């Protein structure tokens, strides 16, 4: 059996595409992801308050927003499978999408795999990843091991500032390691960082190596100009140095831009292969917002529906709405 | 964190220690934190394992903020962290969310 449409990813882009495709009776299959490239629900699962998503005058918790989007997709008949796609074959039609447990044939694909936090891959990092080193302070900060301990945040932007301030709830001292001599964070955030008595900013430096035994104990940091090395005794290290698009699966099959994002054509979400669209952060390093991800997810779904109809590939699920009442 | 409503998973350190007293049971311990969406993602996978290995495998969920000493002793830094015990001996530790099959593999290896 060949499906109409497979959607890969379950952030705002994926669920919005699923809502539109469900309402268009395409019976979409959504691979929500599991542990590759983030978690089901996407990046907003790792944040607390979302203040700029229209429709929520008082703000909304990221996970709550994603739960609502998922419910809405399910309500319109999307079939959600909580698993990672581990391979795709776009060289034949129908396309083939593979997980550890199954392979699915489909006429159309919408890619919404988003982006994941960058890591530095320092010597020793592998040993302490998820064991002191993390890219999500909100997820991993509330840990008994950080109570009254010292931790470090790498980065100088808004997310670094946000993570550092959040970590002061738990840690006794937060070191912020900035590569240059200034912060890229907004003025408000800068002021909050600079005036906090338990946050210390280290300018012009970067971590070069991590040490520990069972757990992380110490960082070696290097002054970028003088190359001098110093030690910092911390039990946590948090990266806030940006994101990379989750496009590894598609390398060699789809056209990517020089930064690794999926290339889309003009004002559409079409990729270089007809029948495949890309929406959300995986094709956008400019806006990177939940609302733009949702917007492009909607575009991709409408484009896919038209293409399926024009190519007479559409199998409508006329009975679907009946089973939903 | 919403905890499973059925009794596939027991809660807390006491439950773990009781199980460890009975015999050389194979026990999966899932360390969670109060704010942990990926702990919820993992929950059905571990529950499926317990169902598949009914009688041979136990599941205990422990909130590491409620059991700081145990979390420190086992060097838990991230939620979820899954620790597989044979009685009181640690066989395997998986920090962070890993592909589903990894959890099945460690259980298969331990139970055979
Ligand atoms: C801490 C933080 C706070 C933020 N706050 C805001 C905010 O307040 N307002 C705002 O508008 N934006 C905010 N953003 C940005 C926003 O979260 C993103 O722009 C948005 O989530 C992008 O949506 P997406 O659907 O493109 O991808 P993502 O949300 O990145 O989701 C990607 C999805 O793809 C899945 N996936 C990846 N690889 C695979 C695979 N191989 N197989 C199957 N599935 C896969 C993942 O599991 C995930 O479900 C924030 C981001 C972060 C990190």
GROMACS .gro file of C-alpha atoms and ligand atoms in nm:
model
  490
    1UNK     CA    1   0.000   0.000   0.000
    2UNK     CA    2   0.117   0.351  -0.081
    3UNK     CA    3   0.034   0.646   0.143
    4UNK     CA    4  -0.061   0.992   0.018
    5UNK     CA    5   0.163   1.183   0.250
    6UNK     CA    6   0.425   1.125   0.517
    7UNK     CA    7   0.522   1.413   0.745
    8UNK     CA    8   0.856   1.382   0.924
    9UNK     CA    9   0.881   1.575   1.251
   10UNK     CA   10   0.635   1.694   1.514
   11UNK     CA   11   0.723   2.054   1.596
   12UNK     CA   12   0.488   2.339   1.503
   13UNK     CA   13   0.564   2.284   1.132
   14UNK     CA   14   0.489   1.910   1.136
   15UNK     CA   15   0.167   1.929   1.336
   16UNK     CA   16   0.036   2.225   1.135
   17UNK     CA   17   0.106   2.038   0.811
   18UNK     CA   18  -0.076   1.740   0.965
   19UNK     CA   19  -0.381   1.948   1.063
   20UNK     CA   20  -0.417   2.087   0.710
   21UNK     CA   21  -0.351   1.753   0.543
   22UNK     CA   22  -0.594   1.580   0.778
   23UNK     CA   23  -0.866   1.832   0.700
   24UNK     CA   24  -0.796   1.780   0.329
   25UNK     CA   25  -0.858   1.410   0.391
   26UNK     CA   26  -0.508   1.305   0.291
   27UNK     CA   27  -0.485   1.069   0.588
   28UNK     CA   28  -0.129   1.180   0.669
   29UNK     CA   29   0.119   0.970   0.860
   30UNK     CA   30   0.334   1.171   1.101
   31UNK     CA   31   0.665   1.034   1.222
   32UNK     CA   32   0.696   1.234   1.539
   33UNK     CA   33   1.054   1.140   1.615
   34UNK     CA   34   1.180   0.981   1.934
   35UNK     CA   35   1.542   1.054   2.017
   36UNK     CA   36   1.692   1.176   1.686
   37UNK     CA   37   1.694   1.551   1.629
   38UNK     CA   38   1.506   1.654   1.938
   39UNK     CA   39   1.195   1.504   2.090
   40UNK     CA   40   0.831   1.467   1.988
   41UNK     CA   41   0.681   1.814   2.004
   42UNK     CA   42   1.009   1.972   1.897
   43UNK     CA   43   1.206   2.260   2.042
   44UNK     CA   44   0.917   2.420   2.227
   45UNK     CA   45   0.913   2.116   2.457
   46UNK     CA   46   1.237   2.250   2.602
   47UNK     CA   47   1.108   2.592   2.698
   48UNK     CA   48   0.862   2.730   2.949
   49UNK     CA   49   0.664   3.039   2.860
   50UNK     CA   50   0.589   3.119   2.494
   51UNK     CA   51   0.478   3.481   2.486
   52UNK     CA   52   0.454   3.552   2.115
   53UNK     CA   53   0.231   3.283   1.969
   54UNK     CA   54  -0.088   3.460   1.858
   55UNK     CA   55  -0.407   3.348   2.028
   56UNK     CA   56  -0.258   3.317   2.376
   57UNK     CA   57  -0.295   3.661   2.528
   58UNK     CA   58  -0.148   3.552   2.860
   59UNK     CA   59   0.127   3.337   2.709
   60UNK     CA   60   0.131   2.959   2.699
   61UNK     CA   61   0.373   2.689   2.818
   62UNK     CA   62   0.567   2.540   2.525
   63UNK     CA   63   0.474   2.176   2.604
   64UNK     CA   64   0.108   2.272   2.650
   65UNK     CA   65   0.102   2.444   2.311
   66UNK     CA   66   0.251   2.137   2.146
   67UNK     CA   67   0.007   1.906   2.322
   68UNK     CA   68  -0.280   2.113   2.181
   69UNK     CA   69  -0.133   2.103   1.829
   70UNK     CA   70  -0.096   1.725   1.852
   71UNK     CA   71  -0.456   1.685   1.971
   72UNK     CA   72  -0.574   1.898   1.682
   73UNK     CA   73  -0.379   1.689   1.431
   74UNK     CA   74  -0.520   1.367   1.579
   75UNK     CA   75  -0.870   1.509   1.571
   76UNK     CA   76  -0.841   1.553   1.194
   77UNK     CA   77  -0.723   1.201   1.137
   78UNK     CA   78  -0.345   1.227   1.133
   79UNK     CA   79  -0.180   0.902   1.228
   80UNK     CA   80   0.103   0.983   1.468
   81UNK     CA   81   0.387   0.734   1.508
   82UNK     CA   82   0.637   0.812   1.784
   83UNK     CA   83   0.955   0.696   1.615
   84UNK     CA   84   1.263   0.824   1.434
   85UNK     CA   85   1.299   0.803   1.060
   86UNK     CA   86   1.639   0.644   1.008
   87UNK     CA   87   1.653   0.639   0.628
   88UNK     CA   88   1.474   0.784   0.325
   89UNK     CA   89   1.493   0.682  -0.039
   90UNK     CA   90   1.389   0.964  -0.270
   91UNK     CA   91   1.548   0.805  -0.579
   92UNK     CA   92   1.244   0.591  -0.658
   93UNK     CA   93   0.868   0.656  -0.670
   94UNK     CA   94   0.680   0.608  -0.452
   95UNK     CA   95   0.935   0.730  -0.198
   96UNK     CA   96   1.039   0.501   0.087
   97UNK     CA   97   1.057   0.611   0.451
   98UNK     CA   98   1.222   0.376   0.698
   99UNK     CA   99   1.227   0.348   1.078
  100UNK     CA  100   1.378   0.078   1.301
  101UNK     CA  101   1.041  -0.099   1.288
  102UNK     CA  102   0.894  -0.043   0.940
  103UNK     CA  103   0.926   0.092   0.586
  104UNK     CA  104   0.647   0.298   0.433
  105UNK     CA  105   0.585   0.388   0.070
  106UNK     CA  106   0.443   0.733   0.002
  107UNK     CA  107   0.370   0.961  -0.293
  108UNK     CA  108   0.453   1.280  -0.105
  109UNK     CA  109   0.673   1.384   0.188
  110UNK     CA  110   0.684   1.698   0.402
  111UNK     CA  111   1.008   1.735   0.596
  112UNK     CA  112   0.977   1.921   0.928
  113UNK     CA  113   1.275   1.785   1.118
  114UNK     CA  114   1.367   2.123   1.265
  115UNK     CA  115   1.700   2.194   1.426
  116UNK     CA  116   1.900   2.078   1.729
  117UNK     CA  117   2.131   2.259   1.963
  118UNK     CA  118   2.493   2.281   1.856
  119UNK     CA  119   2.762   2.109   2.058
  120UNK     CA  120   3.133   2.182   2.075
  121UNK     CA  121   3.244   1.817   2.083
  122UNK     CA  122   3.533   1.899   2.315
  123UNK     CA  123   3.780   1.633   2.414
  124UNK     CA  124   3.609   1.442   2.695
  125UNK     CA  125   3.262   1.567   2.604
  126UNK     CA  126   3.125   1.230   2.493
  127UNK     CA  127   3.186   1.091   2.841
  128UNK     CA  128   2.989   1.362   3.013
  129UNK     CA  129   2.716   1.433   2.760
  130UNK     CA  130   2.389   1.410   2.953
  131UNK     CA  131   2.606   1.361   3.253
  132UNK     CA  132   2.690   1.717   3.333
  133UNK     CA  133   2.702   1.859   2.980
  134UNK     CA  134   2.371   1.953   2.825
  135UNK     CA  135   2.215   2.188   2.574
  136UNK     CA  136   1.897   2.241   2.773
  137UNK     CA  137   1.919   2.419   3.107
  138UNK     CA  138   1.544   2.408   3.147
  139UNK     CA  139   1.545   2.028   3.107
  140UNK     CA  140   1.854   1.945   3.308
  141UNK     CA  141   1.902   2.236   3.547
  142UNK     CA  142   1.673   2.114   3.824
  143UNK     CA  143   1.911   1.848   3.940
  144UNK     CA  144   2.021   1.777   4.296
  145UNK     CA  145   2.380   1.766   4.174
  146UNK     CA  146   2.367   2.132   4.079
  147UNK     CA  147   2.227   2.250   4.412
  148UNK     CA  148   2.477   2.500   4.544
  149UNK     CA  149   2.727   2.399   4.279
  150UNK     CA  150   2.895   2.609   4.012
  151UNK     CA  151   2.795   2.568   3.648
  152UNK     CA  152   2.896   2.726   3.318
  153UNK     CA  153   2.699   2.843   3.015
  154UNK     CA  154   2.867   2.887   2.678
  155UNK     CA  155   2.732   3.158   2.449
  156UNK     CA  156   2.656   3.527   2.438
  157UNK     CA  157   2.310   3.550   2.286
  158UNK     CA  158   1.960   3.567   2.424
  159UNK     CA  159   1.935   3.196   2.485
  160UNK     CA  160   2.265   3.192   2.678
  161UNK     CA  161   2.138   3.479   2.892
  162UNK     CA  162   1.807   3.304   2.948
  163UNK     CA  163   1.977   2.979   3.047
  164UNK     CA  164   2.221   3.152   3.282
  165UNK     CA  165   1.943   3.339   3.460
  166UNK     CA  166   1.736   3.023   3.486
  167UNK     CA  167   2.029   2.830   3.633
  168UNK     CA  168   2.070   3.082   3.917
  169UNK     CA  169   1.756   2.922   4.062
  170UNK     CA  170   1.959   2.610   4.136
  171UNK     CA  171   2.329   2.674   4.115
  172UNK     CA  172   2.523   2.886   4.356
  173UNK     CA  173   2.724   3.049   4.081
  174UNK     CA  174   2.687   3.063   3.704
  175UNK     CA  175   2.983   3.137   3.477
  176UNK     CA  176   2.904   3.264   3.130
  177UNK     CA  177   3.176   3.203   2.872
  178UNK     CA  178   3.166   3.451   2.585
  179UNK     CA  179   3.393   3.423   2.281
  180UNK     CA  180   3.414   3.797   2.217
  181UNK     CA  181   3.418   4.110   2.429
  182UNK     CA  182   3.046   4.176   2.402
  183UNK     CA  183   2.709   4.008   2.436
  184UNK     CA  184   2.473   3.959   2.145
  185UNK     CA  185   2.175   3.932   2.378
  186UNK     CA  186   1.909   4.204   2.385
  187UNK     CA  187   1.973   4.509   2.604
  188UNK     CA  188   1.722   4.396   2.867
  189UNK     CA  189   1.883   4.054   2.892
  190UNK     CA  190   2.232   4.205   2.903
  191UNK     CA  191   2.136   4.426   3.193
  192UNK     CA  192   1.986   4.138   3.384
  193UNK     CA  193   2.299   3.930   3.329
  194UNK     CA  194   2.549   4.201   3.412
  195UNK     CA  195   2.372   4.306   3.729
  196UNK     CA  196   2.324   3.959   3.873
  197UNK     CA  197   2.554   3.900   4.168
  198UNK     CA  198   2.583   3.524   4.114
  199UNK     CA  199   2.660   3.543   3.743
  200UNK     CA  200   3.018   3.595   3.633
  201UNK     CA  201   3.095   3.671   3.270
  202UNK     CA  202   3.427   3.555   3.127
  203UNK     CA  203   3.507   3.753   2.810
  204UNK     CA  204   3.713   3.641   2.508
  205UNK     CA  205   3.734   3.280   2.606
  206UNK     CA  206   3.615   2.935   2.518
  207UNK     CA  207   3.620   2.594   2.682
  208UNK     CA  208   3.876   2.359   2.530
  209UNK     CA  209   3.856   2.042   2.738
  210UNK     CA  210   3.642   1.883   3.007
  211UNK     CA  211   3.751   1.667   3.297
  212UNK     CA  212   3.580   1.451   3.555
  213UNK     CA  213   3.552   1.105   3.701
  214UNK     CA  214   3.205   0.960   3.727
  215UNK     CA  215   3.070   1.307   3.663
  216UNK     CA  216   3.191   1.634   3.520
  217UNK     CA  217   3.427   1.820   3.756
  218UNK     CA  218   3.625   2.076   3.566
  219UNK     CA  219   3.666   2.276   3.245
  220UNK     CA  220   3.978   2.407   3.090
  221UNK     CA  221   3.913   2.744   2.932
  222UNK     CA  222   4.136   2.933   2.697
  223UNK     CA  223   4.175   3.305   2.648
  224UNK     CA  224   4.126   3.360   2.277
  225UNK     CA  225   4.390   3.632   2.250
  226UNK     CA  226   4.662   3.533   2.494
  227UNK     CA  227   4.595   3.156   2.457
  228UNK     CA  228   4.637   3.129   2.835
  229UNK     CA  229   4.465   2.830   2.990
  230UNK     CA  230   4.274   2.844   3.317
  231UNK     CA  231   4.066   2.595   3.509
  232UNK     CA  232   3.706   2.633   3.612
  233UNK     CA  233   3.560   2.389   3.863
  234UNK     CA  234   3.200   2.331   3.757
  235UNK     CA  235   2.965   2.037   3.773
  236UNK     CA  236   2.751   2.147   3.482
  237UNK     CA  237   2.820   2.283   3.135
  238UNK     CA  238   2.537   2.416   2.919
  239UNK     CA  239   2.565   2.500   2.550
  240UNK     CA  240   2.370   2.791   2.410
  241UNK     CA  241   2.562   2.843   2.088
  242UNK     CA  242   2.290   2.809   1.829
  243UNK     CA  243   2.133   2.532   1.630
  244UNK     CA  244   2.208   2.311   1.332
  245UNK     CA  245   1.937   2.187   1.094
  246UNK     CA  246   1.846   1.819   1.113
  247UNK     CA  247   1.926   1.737   0.752
  248UNK     CA  248   2.177   1.454   0.781
  249UNK     CA  249   1.918   1.206   0.653
  250UNK     CA  250   1.872   1.400   0.331
  251UNK     CA  251   2.232   1.475   0.239
  252UNK     CA  252   2.306   1.365  -0.115
  253UNK     CA  253   1.937   1.338  -0.199
  254UNK     CA  254   1.804   1.694  -0.158
  255UNK     CA  255   1.969   2.026  -0.237
  256UNK     CA  256   2.091   2.190   0.084
  257UNK     CA  257   2.221   2.545   0.120
  258UNK     CA  258   2.582   2.608   0.230
  259UNK     CA  259   2.476   2.606   0.597
  260UNK     CA  260   2.305   2.269   0.559
  261UNK     CA  261   1.944   2.390   0.552
  262UNK     CA  262   1.709   2.243   0.292
  263UNK     CA  263   1.682   2.468  -0.013
  264UNK     CA  264   1.325   2.563  -0.101
  265UNK     CA  265   1.213   2.719  -0.429
  266UNK     CA  266   1.114   3.088  -0.431
  267UNK     CA  267   0.814   3.165  -0.219
  268UNK     CA  268   0.712   2.802  -0.194
  269UNK     CA  269   0.819   2.517   0.034
  270UNK     CA  270   0.907   2.294  -0.263
  271UNK     CA  271   1.244   2.121  -0.256
  272UNK     CA  272   1.437   2.029  -0.569
  273UNK     CA  273   1.246   1.699  -0.591
  274UNK     CA  274   0.879   1.723  -0.695
  275UNK     CA  275   0.665   1.557  -0.429
  276UNK     CA  276   0.889   1.664  -0.141
  277UNK     CA  277   0.841   1.981   0.060
  278UNK     CA  278   1.023   2.125   0.362
  279UNK     CA  279   0.879   2.346   0.635
  280UNK     CA  280   0.992   2.509   0.958
  281UNK     CA  281   1.343   2.554   1.096
  282UNK     CA  282   1.488   2.282   0.874
  283UNK     CA  283   1.461   2.523   0.578
  284UNK     CA  284   1.481   2.856   0.760
  285UNK     CA  285   1.779   3.000   0.940
  286UNK     CA  286   1.639   3.349   0.926
  287UNK     CA  287   1.314   3.368   1.125
  288UNK     CA  288   1.321   3.048   1.335
  289UNK     CA  289   0.994   3.105   1.519
  290UNK     CA  290   0.708   2.876   1.609
  291UNK     CA  291   0.463   3.086   1.408
  292UNK     CA  292   0.675   3.087   1.091
  293UNK     CA  293   0.730   2.712   1.129
  294UNK     CA  294   0.354   2.666   1.156
  295UNK     CA  295   0.299   2.902   0.860
  296UNK     CA  296   0.534   2.712   0.632
  297UNK     CA  297   0.385   2.382   0.753
  298UNK     CA  298   0.049   2.507   0.630
  299UNK     CA  299   0.201   2.613   0.296
  300UNK     CA  300   0.366   2.275   0.247
  301UNK     CA  301   0.043   2.092   0.313
  302UNK     CA  302  -0.156   2.301   0.064
  303UNK     CA  303   0.118   2.262  -0.197
  304UNK     CA  304   0.128   1.886  -0.140
  305UNK     CA  305  -0.248   1.851  -0.169
  306UNK     CA  306  -0.252   2.038  -0.503
  307UNK     CA  307   0.037   1.837  -0.639
  308UNK     CA  308  -0.124   1.506  -0.541
  309UNK     CA  309  -0.450   1.611  -0.706
  310UNK     CA  310  -0.280   1.740  -1.021
  311UNK     CA  311  -0.087   1.418  -1.057
  312UNK     CA  312  -0.395   1.205  -0.990
  313UNK     CA  313  -0.225   1.035  -0.696
  314UNK     CA  314  -0.478   1.126  -0.431
  315UNK     CA  315  -0.649   0.852  -0.235
  316UNK     CA  316  -0.918   1.027  -0.032
  317UNK     CA  317  -1.040   0.884   0.291
  318UNK     CA  318  -1.410   0.952   0.254
  319UNK     CA  319  -1.501   0.741   0.553
  320UNK     CA  320  -1.256   0.906   0.780
  321UNK     CA  321  -1.477   1.184   0.913
  322UNK     CA  322  -1.752   0.936   0.993
  323UNK     CA  323  -1.524   0.740   1.217
  324UNK     CA  324  -1.437   1.056   1.400
  325UNK     CA  325  -1.784   1.158   1.517
  326UNK     CA  326   0.535   1.489   3.523
  327UNK     CA  327   0.232   1.270   3.483
  328UNK     CA  328   0.299   0.927   3.620
  329UNK     CA  329   0.143   0.621   3.458
  330UNK     CA  330  -0.192   0.540   3.609
  331UNK     CA  331  -0.165   0.162   3.573
  332UNK     CA  332   0.064  -0.038   3.797
  333UNK     CA  333   0.327  -0.126   3.541
  334UNK     CA  334   0.566   0.106   3.716
  335UNK     CA  335   0.629   0.134   4.088
  336UNK     CA  336   0.735   0.462   4.243
  337UNK     CA  337   1.022   0.568   4.461
  338UNK     CA  338   1.333   0.446   4.631
  339UNK     CA  339   1.150   0.233   4.883
  340UNK     CA  340   0.987   0.031   4.607
  341UNK     CA  341   1.330  -0.025   4.454
  342UNK     CA  342   1.485  -0.137   4.782
  343UNK     CA  343   1.197  -0.376   4.848
  344UNK     CA  344   1.238  -0.535   4.507
  345UNK     CA  345   1.611  -0.567   4.561
  346UNK     CA  346   1.549  -0.759   4.882
  347UNK     CA  347   1.331  -1.022   4.723
  348UNK     CA  348   1.582  -1.183   4.488
  349UNK     CA  349   1.814  -1.121   4.196
  350UNK     CA  350   1.543  -0.953   3.997
  351UNK     CA  351   1.605  -0.754   3.682
  352UNK     CA  352   1.488  -0.402   3.754
  353UNK     CA  353   1.470  -0.103   3.524
  354UNK     CA  354   1.488   0.219   3.718
  355UNK     CA  355   1.381   0.532   3.537
  356UNK     CA  356   1.509   0.851   3.695
  357UNK     CA  357   1.287   1.144   3.608
  358UNK     CA  358   1.271   1.512   3.700
  359UNK     CA  359   0.971   1.735   3.762
  360UNK     CA  360   1.006   1.907   3.426
  361UNK     CA  361   1.097   1.642   3.174
  362UNK     CA  362   0.907   1.603   2.848
  363UNK     CA  363   1.144   1.335   2.721
  364UNK     CA  364   1.067   1.128   3.033
  365UNK     CA  365   0.709   1.116   2.909
  366UNK     CA  366   0.827   1.021   2.562
  367UNK     CA  367   1.018   0.730   2.711
  368UNK     CA  368   0.743   0.605   2.942
  369UNK     CA  369   0.543   0.392   2.692
  370UNK     CA  370   0.861   0.226   2.562
  371UNK     CA  371   0.961   0.101   2.907
  372UNK     CA  372   0.603   0.001   2.989
  373UNK     CA  373   0.594  -0.206   2.670
  374UNK     CA  374   0.914  -0.383   2.779
  375UNK     CA  375   0.764  -0.464   3.119
  376UNK     CA  376   0.455  -0.603   2.948
  377UNK     CA  377   0.664  -0.810   2.706
  378UNK     CA  378   0.879  -0.947   2.987
  379UNK     CA  379   0.597  -0.981   3.237
  380UNK     CA  380   0.723  -1.145   3.554
  381UNK     CA  381   1.088  -1.120   3.458
  382UNK     CA  382   1.130  -0.745   3.459
  383UNK     CA  383   1.027  -0.475   3.706
  384UNK     CA  384   1.003  -0.103   3.646
  385UNK     CA  385   1.054   0.161   3.913
  386UNK     CA  386   1.025   0.535   3.852
  387UNK     CA  387   1.220   0.765   4.080
  388UNK     CA  388   1.208   1.145   4.082
  389UNK     CA  389   1.571   1.243   4.130
  390UNK     CA  390   1.480   1.565   4.307
  391UNK     CA  391   1.302   1.357   4.569
  392UNK     CA  392   1.598   1.119   4.608
  393UNK     CA  393   1.904   1.341   4.579
  394UNK     CA  394   2.129   1.099   4.767
  395UNK     CA  395   2.050   0.809   4.538
  396UNK     CA  396   2.085   1.033   4.232
  397UNK     CA  397   2.424   1.151   4.351
  398UNK     CA  398   2.538   0.800   4.440
  399UNK     CA  399   2.451   0.674   4.093
  400UNK     CA  400   2.589   0.992   3.929
  401UNK     CA  401   2.262   1.080   3.757
  402UNK     CA  402   2.285   1.413   3.578
  403UNK     CA  403   2.014   1.402   3.321
  404UNK     CA  404   1.652   1.305   3.301
  405UNK     CA  405   1.558   1.054   3.189
  406UNK     CA  406   1.839   0.824   3.298
  407UNK     CA  407   1.763   0.454   3.294
  408UNK     CA  408   1.960   0.224   3.522
  409UNK     CA  409   1.929  -0.151   3.481
  410UNK     CA  410   1.983  -0.349   3.801
  411UNK     CA  411   2.027  -0.717   3.863
  412UNK     CA  412   1.940  -0.719   4.231
  413UNK     CA  413   2.160  -0.446   4.376
  414UNK     CA  414   2.418  -0.454   4.099
  415UNK     CA  415   2.412  -0.192   3.826
  416UNK     CA  416   2.434  -0.366   3.487
  417UNK     CA  417   2.385  -0.072   3.255
  418UNK     CA  418   2.316   0.302   3.264
  419UNK     CA  419   2.159   0.496   2.977
  420UNK     CA  420   2.168   0.874   3.021
  421UNK     CA  421   1.932   1.082   2.809
  422UNK     CA  422   1.687   0.958   2.551
  423UNK     CA  423   1.829   0.695   2.314
  424UNK     CA  424   1.669   0.504   2.022
  425UNK     CA  425   1.395   0.267   2.140
  426UNK     CA  426   1.585  -0.046   2.044
  427UNK     CA  427   1.870   0.040   2.282
  428UNK     CA  428   1.640  -0.016   2.582
  429UNK     CA  429   1.517  -0.346   2.442
  430UNK     CA  430   1.873  -0.459   2.375
  431UNK     CA  431   1.996  -0.407   2.731
  432UNK     CA  432   1.696  -0.591   2.871
  433UNK     CA  433   1.737  -0.876   2.623
  434UNK     CA  434   2.102  -0.905   2.716
  435UNK     CA  435   2.024  -0.914   3.087
  436UNK     CA  436   1.733  -1.156   3.070
  437UNK     CA  437   1.830  -1.359   2.765
  438LIG     C1  438   1.460   2.719   2.435
  438LIG     C2  439   1.384   2.767   2.313
  438LIG     C3  440   1.287   2.865   2.329
  438LIG     C4  441   1.213   2.909   2.219
  438LIG     N1  442   1.116   3.004   2.239
  438LIG     C5  443   1.041   3.044   2.135
  438LIG     C6  444   0.932   3.137   2.154
  438LIG     O1  445   0.909   3.186   2.266
  438LIG     N2  446   0.858   3.172   2.045
  438LIG     C7  447   0.883   3.122   1.918
  438LIG     O2  448   0.811   3.155   1.825
  438LIG     N3  449   0.984   3.035   1.898
  438LIG     C8  450   1.064   2.995   2.002
  438LIG     N4  451   1.166   2.906   1.981
  438LIG     C9  452   1.192   2.858   1.843
  438LIG    C10  453   1.091   2.752   1.803
  438LIG     O3  454   1.090   2.653   1.902
  438LIG    C11  455   1.125   2.692   1.669
  438LIG     O4  456   1.131   2.792   1.571
  438LIG    C12  457   1.020   2.590   1.625
  438LIG     O5  458   1.004   2.491   1.723
  438LIG    C13  459   1.056   2.526   1.492
  438LIG     O6  460   0.959   2.432   1.463
  438LIG     P1  461   0.983   2.311   1.363
  438LIG     O7  462   0.852   2.242   1.353
  438LIG     O8  463   1.044   2.361   1.239
  438LIG     O9  464   1.092   2.217   1.428
  438LIG     P2  465   1.126   2.165   1.576
  438LIG    O10  466   1.044   2.231   1.679
  438LIG    O11  467   1.274   2.173   1.584
  438LIG    O12  468   1.082   2.012   1.570
  438LIG    C14  469   1.151   1.919   1.491
  438LIG    C15  470   1.081   1.786   1.502
  438LIG    O13  471   1.140   1.693   1.412
  438LIG    C16  472   1.158   1.571   1.479
  438LIG     N5  473   1.266   1.497   1.411
  438LIG    C17  474   1.395   1.535   1.391
  438LIG     N6  475   1.464   1.438   1.327
  438LIG    C18  476   1.375   1.337   1.304
  438LIG    C19  477   1.384   1.209   1.243
  438LIG     N7  478   1.498   1.163   1.192
  438LIG     N8  479   1.273   1.132   1.238
  438LIG    C20  480   1.154   1.178   1.289
  438LIG     N9  481   1.141   1.297   1.349
  438LIG    C21  482   1.250   1.376   1.356
  438LIG    C22  483   1.188   1.607   1.621
  438LIG    O14  484   1.157   1.499   1.707
  438LIG    C23  485   1.090   1.722   1.640
  438LIG    O15  486   0.964   1.671   1.672
  438LIG    C24  487   1.241   2.858   2.089
  438LIG    C25  488   1.339   2.760   2.073
  438LIG    C26  489   1.411   2.714   2.183
  438LIG    C27  490   1.515   2.608   2.164
   0.00000   0.00000   0.00000
